[in-house]
Coordinates of C-alpha atoms and ligand atoms in Angstrom, one line a residue:
X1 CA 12.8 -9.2 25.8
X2 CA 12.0 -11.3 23.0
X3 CA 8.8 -11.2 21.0
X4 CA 6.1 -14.1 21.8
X5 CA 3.0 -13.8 20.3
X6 CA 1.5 -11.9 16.8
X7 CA -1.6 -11.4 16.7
X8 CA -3.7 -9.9 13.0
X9 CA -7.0 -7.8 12.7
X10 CA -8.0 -7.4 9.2
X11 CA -10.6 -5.0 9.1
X12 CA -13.5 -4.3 6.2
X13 CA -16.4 -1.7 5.6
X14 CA -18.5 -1.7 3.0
X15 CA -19.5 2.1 1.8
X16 CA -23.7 2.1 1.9
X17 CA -22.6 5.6 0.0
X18 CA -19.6 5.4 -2.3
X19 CA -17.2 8.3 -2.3
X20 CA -14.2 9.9 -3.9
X21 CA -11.2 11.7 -5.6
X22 CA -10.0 12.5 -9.3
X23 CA -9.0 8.6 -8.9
X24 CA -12.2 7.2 -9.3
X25 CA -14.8 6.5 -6.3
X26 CA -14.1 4.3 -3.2
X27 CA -16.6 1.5 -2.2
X28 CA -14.9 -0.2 0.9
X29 CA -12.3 0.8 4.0
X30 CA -10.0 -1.1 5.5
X31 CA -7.5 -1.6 8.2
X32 CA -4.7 -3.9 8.6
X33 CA -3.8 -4.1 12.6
X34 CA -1.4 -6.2 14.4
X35 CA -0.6 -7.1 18.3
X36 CA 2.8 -8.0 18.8
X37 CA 3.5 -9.2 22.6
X38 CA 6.7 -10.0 24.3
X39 CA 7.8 -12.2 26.7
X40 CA 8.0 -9.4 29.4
X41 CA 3.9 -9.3 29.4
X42 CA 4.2 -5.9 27.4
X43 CA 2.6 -5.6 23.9
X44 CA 2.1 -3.1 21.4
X45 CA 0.1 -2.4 18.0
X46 CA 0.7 -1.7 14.7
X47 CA -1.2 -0.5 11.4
X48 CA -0.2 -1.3 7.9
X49 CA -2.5 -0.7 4.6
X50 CA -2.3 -2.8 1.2
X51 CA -4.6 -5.6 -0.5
X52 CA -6.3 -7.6 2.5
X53 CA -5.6 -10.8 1.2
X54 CA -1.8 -10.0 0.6
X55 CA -1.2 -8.5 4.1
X56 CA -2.8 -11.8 6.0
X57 CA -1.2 -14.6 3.4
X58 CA 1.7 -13.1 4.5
X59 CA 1.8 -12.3 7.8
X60 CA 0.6 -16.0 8.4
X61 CA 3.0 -17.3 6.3
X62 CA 6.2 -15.6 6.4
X63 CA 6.3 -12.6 8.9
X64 CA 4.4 -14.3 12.0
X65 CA 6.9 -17.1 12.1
X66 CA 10.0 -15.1 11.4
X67 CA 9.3 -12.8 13.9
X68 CA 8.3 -14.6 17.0
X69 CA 11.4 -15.3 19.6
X70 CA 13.1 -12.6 17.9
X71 CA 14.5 -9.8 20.3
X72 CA 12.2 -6.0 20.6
X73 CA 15.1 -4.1 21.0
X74 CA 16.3 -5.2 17.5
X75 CA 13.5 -3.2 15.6
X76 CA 15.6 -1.3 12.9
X77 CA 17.4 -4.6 12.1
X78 CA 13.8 -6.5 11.9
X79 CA 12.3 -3.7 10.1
X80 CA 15.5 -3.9 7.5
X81 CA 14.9 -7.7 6.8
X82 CA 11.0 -7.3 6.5
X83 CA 11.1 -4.5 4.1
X84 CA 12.5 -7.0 1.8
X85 CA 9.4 -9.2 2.3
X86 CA 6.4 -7.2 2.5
X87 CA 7.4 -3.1 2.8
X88 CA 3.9 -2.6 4.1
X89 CA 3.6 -4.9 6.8
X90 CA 7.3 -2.9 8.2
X91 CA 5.2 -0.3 9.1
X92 CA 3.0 -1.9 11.2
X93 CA 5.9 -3.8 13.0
X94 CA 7.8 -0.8 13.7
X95 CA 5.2 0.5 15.4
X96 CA 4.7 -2.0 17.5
X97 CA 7.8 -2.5 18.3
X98 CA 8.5 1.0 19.2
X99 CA 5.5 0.9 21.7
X100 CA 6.7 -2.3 23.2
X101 CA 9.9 -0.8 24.1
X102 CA 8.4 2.6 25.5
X103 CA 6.1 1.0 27.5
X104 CA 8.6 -1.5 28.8
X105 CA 10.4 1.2 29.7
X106 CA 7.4 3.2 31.5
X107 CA 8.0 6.2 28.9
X108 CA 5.4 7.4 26.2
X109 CA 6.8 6.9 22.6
X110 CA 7.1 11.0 22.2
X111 CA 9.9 10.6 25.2
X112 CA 11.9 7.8 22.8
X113 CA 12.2 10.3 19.8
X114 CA 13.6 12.8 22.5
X115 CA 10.3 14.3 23.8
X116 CA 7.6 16.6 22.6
X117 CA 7.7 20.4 22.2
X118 CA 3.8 20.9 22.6
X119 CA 0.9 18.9 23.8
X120 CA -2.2 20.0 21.4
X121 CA -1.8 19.4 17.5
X122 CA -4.3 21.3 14.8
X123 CA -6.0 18.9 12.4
X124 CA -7.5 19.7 8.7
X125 CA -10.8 18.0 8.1
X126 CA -10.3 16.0 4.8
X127 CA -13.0 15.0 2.2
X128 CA -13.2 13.1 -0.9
X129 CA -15.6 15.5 -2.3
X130 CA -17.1 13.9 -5.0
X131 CA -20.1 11.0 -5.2
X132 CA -22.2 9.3 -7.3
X133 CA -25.0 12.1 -6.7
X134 CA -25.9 14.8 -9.2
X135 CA -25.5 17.2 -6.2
X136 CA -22.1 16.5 -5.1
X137 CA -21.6 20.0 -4.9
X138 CA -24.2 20.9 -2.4
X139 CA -23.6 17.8 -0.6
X140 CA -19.7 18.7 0.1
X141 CA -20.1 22.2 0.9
X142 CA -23.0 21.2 3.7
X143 CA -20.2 18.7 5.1
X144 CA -17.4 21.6 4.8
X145 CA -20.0 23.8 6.6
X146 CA -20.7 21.3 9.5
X147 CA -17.4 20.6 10.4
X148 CA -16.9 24.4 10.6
X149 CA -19.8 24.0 13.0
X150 CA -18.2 21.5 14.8
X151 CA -15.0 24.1 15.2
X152 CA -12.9 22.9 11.9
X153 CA -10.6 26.0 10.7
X154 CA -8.9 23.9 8.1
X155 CA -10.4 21.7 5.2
X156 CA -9.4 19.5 2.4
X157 CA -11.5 19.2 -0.6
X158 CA -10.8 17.7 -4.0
X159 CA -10.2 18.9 -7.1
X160 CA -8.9 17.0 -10.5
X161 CA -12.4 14.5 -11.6
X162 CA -13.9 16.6 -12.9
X163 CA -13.3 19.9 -15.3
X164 CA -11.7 22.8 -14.4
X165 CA -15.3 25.2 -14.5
X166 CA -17.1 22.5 -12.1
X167 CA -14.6 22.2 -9.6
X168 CA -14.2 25.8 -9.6
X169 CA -18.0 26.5 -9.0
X170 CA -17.3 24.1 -6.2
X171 CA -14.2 25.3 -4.4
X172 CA -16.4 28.9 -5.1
X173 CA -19.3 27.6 -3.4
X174 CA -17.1 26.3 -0.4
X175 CA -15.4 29.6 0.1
X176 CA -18.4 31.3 0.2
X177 CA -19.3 29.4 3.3
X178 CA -16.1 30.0 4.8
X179 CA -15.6 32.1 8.4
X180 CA -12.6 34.4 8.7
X181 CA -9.6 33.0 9.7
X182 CA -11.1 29.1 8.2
X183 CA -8.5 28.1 5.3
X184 CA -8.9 25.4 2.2
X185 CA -6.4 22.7 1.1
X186 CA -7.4 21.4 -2.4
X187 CA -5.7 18.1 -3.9
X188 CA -5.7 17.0 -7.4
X189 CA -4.3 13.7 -6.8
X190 CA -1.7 14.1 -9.6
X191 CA -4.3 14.9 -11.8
X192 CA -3.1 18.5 -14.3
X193 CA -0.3 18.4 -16.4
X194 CA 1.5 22.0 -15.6
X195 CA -0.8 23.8 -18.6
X196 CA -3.8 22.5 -17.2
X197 CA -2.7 23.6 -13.7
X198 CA -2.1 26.8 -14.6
X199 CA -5.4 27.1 -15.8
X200 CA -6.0 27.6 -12.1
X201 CA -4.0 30.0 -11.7
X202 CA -6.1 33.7 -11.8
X203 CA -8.7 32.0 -9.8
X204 CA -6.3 31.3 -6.9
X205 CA -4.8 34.6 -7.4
X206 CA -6.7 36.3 -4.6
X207 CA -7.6 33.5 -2.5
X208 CA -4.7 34.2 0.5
X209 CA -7.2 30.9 2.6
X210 CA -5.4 28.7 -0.2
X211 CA -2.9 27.0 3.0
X212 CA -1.6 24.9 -0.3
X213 CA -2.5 23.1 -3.3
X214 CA -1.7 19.2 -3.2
X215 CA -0.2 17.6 -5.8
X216 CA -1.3 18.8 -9.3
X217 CA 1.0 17.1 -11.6
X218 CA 2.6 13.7 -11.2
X219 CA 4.8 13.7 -8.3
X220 CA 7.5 12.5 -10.1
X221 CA 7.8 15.5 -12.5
X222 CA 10.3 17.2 -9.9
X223 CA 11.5 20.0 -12.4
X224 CA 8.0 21.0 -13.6
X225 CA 6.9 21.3 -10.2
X226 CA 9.5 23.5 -9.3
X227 CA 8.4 25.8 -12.7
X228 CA 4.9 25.4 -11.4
X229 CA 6.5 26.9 -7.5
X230 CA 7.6 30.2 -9.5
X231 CA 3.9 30.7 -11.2
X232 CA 1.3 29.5 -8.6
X233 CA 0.0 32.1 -6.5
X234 CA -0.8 29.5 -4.1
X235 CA 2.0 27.0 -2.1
X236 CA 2.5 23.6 -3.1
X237 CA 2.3 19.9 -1.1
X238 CA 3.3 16.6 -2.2
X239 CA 4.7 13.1 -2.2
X240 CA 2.3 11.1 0.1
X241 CA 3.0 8.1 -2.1
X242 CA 7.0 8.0 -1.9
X243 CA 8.2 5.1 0.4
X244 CA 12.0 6.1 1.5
X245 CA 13.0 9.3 3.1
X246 CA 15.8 9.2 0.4
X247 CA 13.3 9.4 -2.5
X248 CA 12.2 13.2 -0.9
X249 CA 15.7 14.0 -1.7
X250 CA 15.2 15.5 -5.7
X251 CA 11.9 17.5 -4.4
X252 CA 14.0 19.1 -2.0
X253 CA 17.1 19.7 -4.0
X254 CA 14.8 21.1 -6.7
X255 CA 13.0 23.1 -4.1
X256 CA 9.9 22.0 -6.2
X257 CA 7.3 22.3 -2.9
X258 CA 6.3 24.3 -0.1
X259 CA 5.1 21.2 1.8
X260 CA 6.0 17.4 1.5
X261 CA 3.1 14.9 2.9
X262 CA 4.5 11.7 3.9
X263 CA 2.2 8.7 5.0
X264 CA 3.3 7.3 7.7
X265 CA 2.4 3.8 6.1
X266 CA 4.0 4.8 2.7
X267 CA 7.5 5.4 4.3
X268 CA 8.0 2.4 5.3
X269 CA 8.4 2.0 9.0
X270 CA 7.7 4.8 12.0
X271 CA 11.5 5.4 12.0
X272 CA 12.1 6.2 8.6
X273 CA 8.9 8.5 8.5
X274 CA 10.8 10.5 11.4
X275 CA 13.9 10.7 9.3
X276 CA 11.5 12.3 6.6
X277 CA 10.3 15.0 8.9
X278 CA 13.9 16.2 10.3
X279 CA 15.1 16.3 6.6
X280 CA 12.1 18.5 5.8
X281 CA 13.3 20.6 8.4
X282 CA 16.7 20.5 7.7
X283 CA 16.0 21.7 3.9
X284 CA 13.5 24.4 5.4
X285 CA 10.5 22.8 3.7
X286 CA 7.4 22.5 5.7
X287 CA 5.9 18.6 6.5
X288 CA 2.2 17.7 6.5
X289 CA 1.7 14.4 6.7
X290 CA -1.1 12.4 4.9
X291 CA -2.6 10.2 7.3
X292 CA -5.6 9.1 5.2
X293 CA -5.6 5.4 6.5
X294 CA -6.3 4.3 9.9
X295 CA -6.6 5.7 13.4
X296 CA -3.7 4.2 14.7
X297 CA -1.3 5.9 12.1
X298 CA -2.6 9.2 12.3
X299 CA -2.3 9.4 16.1
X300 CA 1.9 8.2 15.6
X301 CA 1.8 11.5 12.6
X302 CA 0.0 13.2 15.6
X303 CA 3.0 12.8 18.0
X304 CA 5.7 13.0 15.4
X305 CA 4.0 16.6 14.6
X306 CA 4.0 17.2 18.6
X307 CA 8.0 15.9 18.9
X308 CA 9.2 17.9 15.6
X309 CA 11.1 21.4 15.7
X310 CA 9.3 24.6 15.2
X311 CA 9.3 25.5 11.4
X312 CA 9.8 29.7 12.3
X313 CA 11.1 31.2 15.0
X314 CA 8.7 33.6 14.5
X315 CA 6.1 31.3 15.4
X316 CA 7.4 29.0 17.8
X317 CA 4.0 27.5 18.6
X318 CA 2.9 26.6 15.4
X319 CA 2.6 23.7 13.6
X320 CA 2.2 21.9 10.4
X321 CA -1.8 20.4 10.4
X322 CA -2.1 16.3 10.7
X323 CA -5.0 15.2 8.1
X324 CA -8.1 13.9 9.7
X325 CA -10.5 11.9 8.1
X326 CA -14.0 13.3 7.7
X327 CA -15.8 10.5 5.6
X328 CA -17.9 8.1 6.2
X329 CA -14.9 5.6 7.9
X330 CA -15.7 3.9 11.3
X331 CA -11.9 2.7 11.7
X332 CA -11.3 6.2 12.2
X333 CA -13.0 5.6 15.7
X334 CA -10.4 2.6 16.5
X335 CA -9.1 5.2 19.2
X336 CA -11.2 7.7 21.0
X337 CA -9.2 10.7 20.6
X338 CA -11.5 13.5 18.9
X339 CA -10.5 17.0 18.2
X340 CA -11.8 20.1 20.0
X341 CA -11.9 23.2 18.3
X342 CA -9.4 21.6 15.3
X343 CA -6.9 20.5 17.7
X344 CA -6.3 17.1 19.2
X345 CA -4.9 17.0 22.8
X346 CA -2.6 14.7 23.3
X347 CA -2.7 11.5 25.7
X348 CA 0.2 10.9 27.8
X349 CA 1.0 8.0 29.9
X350 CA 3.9 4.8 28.6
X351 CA 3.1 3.8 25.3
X352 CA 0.9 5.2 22.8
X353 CA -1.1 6.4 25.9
X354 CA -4.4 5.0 24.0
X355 CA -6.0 2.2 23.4
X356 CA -7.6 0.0 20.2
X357 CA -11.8 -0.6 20.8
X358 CA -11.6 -4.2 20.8
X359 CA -15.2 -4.6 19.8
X360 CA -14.8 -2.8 16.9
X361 CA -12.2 -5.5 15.8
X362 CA -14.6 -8.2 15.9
X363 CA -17.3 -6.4 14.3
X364 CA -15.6 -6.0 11.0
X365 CA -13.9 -8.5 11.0
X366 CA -13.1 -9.3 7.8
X367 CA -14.8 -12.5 6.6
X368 CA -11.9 -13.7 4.1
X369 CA -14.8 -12.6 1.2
X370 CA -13.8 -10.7 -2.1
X371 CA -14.3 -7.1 -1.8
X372 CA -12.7 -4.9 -4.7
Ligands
MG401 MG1 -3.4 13.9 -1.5

């Protein structure tokens, strides 16, 4: 089965309301999707994220006509050669490539990575907290509050832009809200050095609905986070940035965090993410991934979570959460799948058991235009 057409959506939105994190605010979304078809009549789709402009030049240039007539079944050898070329654009390839061959072979991709150990998955809702309004505060507790509403138990909210006393009236503010049993991730996006990250410790002293903190210091700072492990009251999560299952290596060797969070489109292609997750469970450390980018991605993160070992014996039901995006982000409606409750039930069927809303790909289409 040999691949015969490639097919590229880039995808823009404009923000009418700007939003962020401790790095600054956003003012567009975007989505890089592919269609890869074979000869067979079978096709599958793929999601990468990086510059616009770079993914398509390339694609069109270099990637498209490398990859067409080559064979399906070959993925981890294609996805070796076009990590050398654009490590982005591998994930999207691996992807779909991996539904191509599931679906040829009437299986869902869950069956390929040896089958699933539970059909529903909980979600976090996950906010960039902070705008360009004087009452961001008020603004992001009323959207904690309605996803509660809307039967949310976990949140993400920010931390790191602003000073220690403002985000604290915040996260304050947010609690107070809170239901029993509701629980609160907060991510500095690299933002403390361990001093200024310990300044949070008392306040997080009694706060059990802390699930973790995310990334304080730079991720790279292995031995300080490990220091920081042994004073926090509170676990810690991290590495959504590192881009080979190998680079998780020193966190875990250092056992410097509670959770890692690997993107999906950071570790670069569907297989290699997979290797991430087993590791995590061979070095006992819990996995969470970030899936802050695209629909597509997070429902692969979904079914990795759904095919992965139980972390506790104790608990062989649970979990780790899959992050869902609860901005202002209409690609996160690419696929209908909505959670119920703060769980997502999983489609079966061959494939990815889903399907891309075509007309959203021609409505944002992306124009070729200067955006950033
Ligand atoms: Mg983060």
């Amino acid at each position: 089965m040999k691949i015969r057409n490639v097919e590229t959506f880039p995808l823009l939105y404009r923000l009418p309301m700007p939003y962020g994190d401790a790095n600054g605010m956003k003012r567009f979304r975007v989505c890089y999707l592919i269609r890869i078809e074979a000869d067979s009549g079978a096709y599958g789709w793929g999601e990468c994220v990086d510059s616009l402009e770079t993914l398509h030049k390339d694609f069109h240039t270099k990637l498209i006509p490398y990859l067409i007539g080559q064979s399906v079944a070959n993925r981890r050898q294609l996805i070796r050669s076009i990590k050398k070329q654009h490590p982005r654009a591998a994930s999207a390839v691996s992807m779909a490539l991996a539904e191509i061959t599931a679906s040829h072979a009437g299986l869902h991709v869950c069956d390929l990575w040896g089958g699933r150990f539970r059909d529903k998955v909980p979600v976090y809702a996950s906010y960039q907290s902070y705008s360009e309004n004087a009452d961001w505060q008020k603004q992001s507790t009323q959207a904690v509050e309605r996803a509660a509403a809307e039967g949310f138990q976990l949140f993400k909210v920010k931390i790191g832009g602003k000073s220690i006393h403002e985000d604290q009236e915040h996260i304050s503010s947010i609690r107070n809200t809170l239901s029993s049993g509701m629980q609160l991730i907060l991510d500095a996006n690299q933002s403390y050095d361990t001093a200024a990250a310990l300044g949070w410790r008392s306040f997080l002293e009694n706060m059990p609905e802390v699930l973790w903190l995310e990334e304080p210091l730079q991720i790279k700072f292995t031995a300080e986070y490990g220091l920081l492990r042994q004073r926090m009251p509170v676990p810690l999560a991290g590495g959504e940035n590192i881009e080979a299952a190998a680079d998780f290596l020193p966190l875990f060797l250092q056992r410097a965090l509670d959770y890692i969070t690997p993107d999906p489109l950071h570790v670069t292609g569907i297989d290699e993410y997979l290797a991430t997750l087993n590791m995590g469970r061979a070095f006992g450390i819990r996995v969470t991934p970030h899936t802050y980018d695209g629909a597509l991605t997070r429902l692969y993160a979904l079914y990795a979570q759904a095919s992965l070992e139980p972390f506790s014996k104790m608990e062989p039901d649970a979990i780790e959460p899959v992050e869902w995006d609860a901005m202002d982000n209409p690609f996160t409606k690419l696929i209908s799948i909505q959670p119920v409750n703060g769980e997502v039930v999983l489609p079966s069927g061959t494939g990815i058991g889903a399907e891309i809303d075509k007309e959203m790909l021609s409505f944002y289409q992306w124009d070729g235009s200067s955006y950033e």
